[in-house]
CSV table of C-alpha atoms in Angstrom, one decimal:
chain,number,residue,atom,x,y,z
A,479,MET,CA,109.1,25.9,-30.9
A,480,CYS,CA,112.6,27.0,-29.8
A,481,PHE,CA,111.0,29.3,-27.3
A,482,ILE,CA,109.0,26.5,-25.7
A,483,THR,CA,112.0,24.2,-25.6
A,484,SER,CA,114.1,27.0,-24.0
A,485,ILE,CA,111.5,27.5,-21.3
A,486,GLN,CA,111.2,23.7,-20.7
A,487,LEU,CA,115.0,23.5,-20.4
A,488,ALA,CA,115.3,26.5,-18.1
A,489,PHE,CA,112.5,25.1,-15.9
A,490,SER,CA,114.1,21.7,-15.8
A,491,GLN,CA,117.5,23.2,-14.8
A,492,GLN,CA,115.8,25.4,-12.1
A,493,GLN,CA,114.0,22.3,-10.7
A,494,ASN,CA,117.2,20.3,-10.6
A,495,ALA,CA,119.2,23.1,-9.0
A,496,SER,CA,116.7,23.5,-6.2
A,497,SER,CA,115.8,19.8,-5.6
A,498,THR,CA,117.6,17.8,-2.9
A,499,PRO,CA,119.1,14.5,-3.8
A,500,ALA,CA,117.2,11.5,-2.4
A,501,ASN,CA,120.3,10.3,-0.5
A,502,SER,CA,121.1,13.6,1.3
A,503,ILE,CA,120.4,13.7,5.0
A,504,THR,CA,119.6,16.8,7.0
A,505,ALA,CA,121.3,17.5,10.4
A,506,GLU,CA,118.0,16.8,12.2
A,507,GLN,CA,117.6,13.5,10.4
A,508,GLN,CA,121.2,12.6,11.2
A,509,GLN,CA,120.6,13.4,14.9
A,510,ILE,CA,117.6,11.0,15.0
A,511,ILE,CA,119.6,8.3,13.1
A,512,GLU,CA,122.3,8.6,15.7
A,513,LEU,CA,119.8,8.5,18.6
A,514,SER,CA,118.3,5.3,17.1
A,515,LYS,CA,121.8,3.8,16.8
A,516,ASP,CA,122.6,4.8,20.4
A,517,LYS,CA,119.4,3.1,21.5
A,518,TRP,CA,120.6,-0.2,20.1
A,519,GLN,CA,123.8,0.1,22.1
A,520,TRP,CA,121.9,1.1,25.3
A,521,MET,CA,119.7,-2.0,24.7
A,522,ALA,CA,122.9,-4.2,24.4
A,523,ASP,CA,124.3,-2.6,27.5
A,524,LYS,CA,121.0,-3.0,29.4
A,525,ASP,CA,121.2,0.7,30.2
A,526,VAL,CA,117.6,1.1,31.2
A,527,ASP,CA,118.2,4.6,32.7
A,528,LYS,CA,119.0,6.0,29.3
A,529,LEU,CA,116.2,4.0,27.7
A,530,ALA,CA,113.7,5.2,30.2
A,531,THR,CA,114.5,8.8,29.3
A,532,LEU,CA,114.2,8.0,25.6
A,533,PHE,CA,111.0,6.0,25.7
A,534,HIS,CA,107.8,8.1,26.0
A,535,ASP,CA,105.7,7.1,29.0
A,536,LYS,CA,103.0,5.8,26.7
A,537,SER,CA,105.3,4.0,24.2
A,538,LYS,CA,104.5,0.6,22.9
A,539,PHE,CA,106.7,-2.2,21.6
A,540,VAL,CA,105.7,-4.9,19.1
A,541,HIS,CA,107.8,-8.0,19.1
A,542,MET,CA,107.4,-11.5,17.5
A,543,SER,CA,106.1,-12.8,20.8
A,544,GLY,CA,103.8,-9.9,21.9
A,545,THR,CA,103.1,-6.3,22.4
A,546,TRP,CA,103.7,-4.4,25.6
A,547,LYS,CA,104.3,-0.9,27.1
A,548,LYS,CA,107.4,1.0,28.3
A,549,ASP,CA,107.6,-0.5,31.8
A,550,GLU,CA,107.5,-4.1,30.5
A,551,GLU,CA,110.1,-3.4,27.8
A,552,LEU,CA,112.4,-1.9,30.4
A,553,ASP,CA,111.9,-4.8,32.7
A,554,ILE,CA,112.6,-7.3,29.9
A,555,ILE,CA,115.8,-5.5,29.1
A,556,LYS,CA,116.9,-5.1,32.7
A,557,THR,CA,116.3,-8.7,33.6
A,558,GLY,CA,117.7,-10.1,30.4
A,559,ARG,CA,114.6,-12.0,29.3
A,560,ILE,CA,115.6,-10.5,26.0
A,561,TRP,CA,119.2,-9.4,25.8
A,562,TYR,CA,119.7,-7.4,22.6
A,563,LYS,CA,123.4,-8.3,22.3
A,564,LYS,CA,124.1,-6.7,19.0
A,565,ALA,CA,122.2,-5.0,16.1
A,566,ASP,CA,124.1,-4.9,12.8
A,567,ILE,CA,122.4,-2.1,10.9
A,568,HIS,CA,122.4,-2.7,7.2
A,569,ASP,CA,120.1,0.1,5.9
A,570,VAL,CA,118.3,3.1,7.4
A,571,ALA,CA,115.5,5.3,6.0
A,572,ILE,CA,114.0,8.3,7.8
A,573,GLU,CA,111.1,10.7,7.3
A,574,ILE,CA,110.4,13.7,9.4
A,575,ILE,CA,106.9,15.0,9.3
A,576,GLY,CA,106.4,18.1,11.5
A,577,ASP,CA,107.5,17.1,15.0
A,578,ASN,CA,107.3,13.4,14.2
A,579,ALA,CA,110.0,11.1,12.8
A,580,ILE,CA,109.8,7.6,11.5
A,581,VAL,CA,113.0,5.5,11.2
A,582,TRP,CA,113.2,2.2,9.4
A,583,ASN,CA,116.3,0.1,10.2
A,584,ARG,CA,117.0,-3.1,8.4
A,585,ILE,CA,119.1,-5.1,11.0
A,586,THR,CA,120.5,-8.4,11.9
A,587,LEU,CA,119.7,-8.8,15.5
A,588,THR,CA,121.7,-11.1,17.7
A,589,ALA,CA,119.8,-11.6,20.9
A,590,ASP,CA,119.6,-14.0,23.9
A,591,VAL,CA,115.9,-14.8,24.3
A,592,ARG,CA,115.1,-16.8,27.5
A,593,GLY,CA,118.6,-18.3,27.4
A,594,ASN,CA,118.8,-19.2,23.7
A,595,ASP,CA,120.8,-17.2,21.2
A,596,ALA,CA,118.9,-16.1,18.1
A,597,VAL,CA,120.1,-14.3,15.0
A,598,THR,CA,117.2,-12.7,13.1
A,599,GLU,CA,116.7,-10.4,10.2
A,600,PHE,CA,114.3,-7.5,11.0
A,601,THR,CA,113.0,-4.3,9.7
A,602,VAL,CA,112.4,-2.2,12.8
A,603,THR,CA,110.0,0.7,12.5
A,604,GLU,CA,110.6,3.4,15.1
A,605,VAL,CA,108.3,6.4,15.6
A,606,TYR,CA,109.6,9.5,17.5
A,607,LYS,CA,108.0,12.7,18.6
A,608,LYS,CA,109.8,15.9,19.5
A,609,LEU,CA,108.7,17.2,22.9
A,610,ASN,CA,110.4,20.1,24.6
A,611,ASN,CA,113.3,19.9,22.1
A,612,ASP,CA,113.9,16.2,22.9
A,613,TRP,CA,113.0,13.3,20.7
A,614,LYS,CA,111.0,10.6,22.5
A,615,LEU,CA,110.4,7.1,21.1
A,616,LEU,CA,106.6,6.4,20.8
A,617,ALA,CA,106.6,3.0,19.1
A,618,MET,CA,109.0,0.3,18.0
A,619,THR,CA,107.8,-2.6,15.8
A,620,PHE,CA,110.0,-5.6,14.8
A,621,SER,CA,109.0,-7.1,11.4
A,622,SER,CA,110.8,-10.3,10.5
A,623,VAL,CA,112.2,-10.2,7.0
A,624,ARG,CA,114.6,-12.0,4.7
A,625,ASP,CA,118.2,-10.8,4.5
A,626,THR,CA,117.5,-9.7,0.9
A,627,HIS,CA,114.8,-7.2,2.1
A,628,VAL,CA,115.5,-3.7,1.0
A,629,ILE,CA,114.0,-0.5,2.5
A,630,GLU,CA,112.7,1.7,-0.2
A,631,LYS,CA,113.9,5.3,0.3
C-alpha cells in the first residue's frame, strides 16, 4: 500500500512540475495579443494601411448590423461610417492550434456609428493564421454581451 501511495505521489509531483499554469502566456501568444491590441488602436486611428496589411484578402467581419469582407470593412473604417473610437479591453483569452490562433477579447467599445455615439459590451472573436511568418486576421466577430460576461480560459 505504501508502495502504491509513493508511486501516486511521485507521479502527481512529476505531473505538477511539468504542467504549465493556466494563466501563463507564451511569447507567441503574447505577440498575437499585442497584435490584436494594436489592431484596436489602428481602427481608432483609421489607419487603413496597417489594417489592410493585417487583414487577409479573404477575411470576413461579423457585426451587429451585417457581415462583410475586407474591402468593405476598410471602407467603413476609412469613411468613418463606424469609427472605433476606443476599445477598453477587460479580458483576453488565446488558443494557438498549429498555425492558427483564436483570440477572445471582452471589451467595452466606444464607437461612432453613423453619427451616433454608442458604448457597447462585446466579446470579439478573432481568428488569425500564420502565413510566411506573419499573422493575418481571417475573421472577426462581435458578440453583444453583458458587462458581467466572463471569458472562460
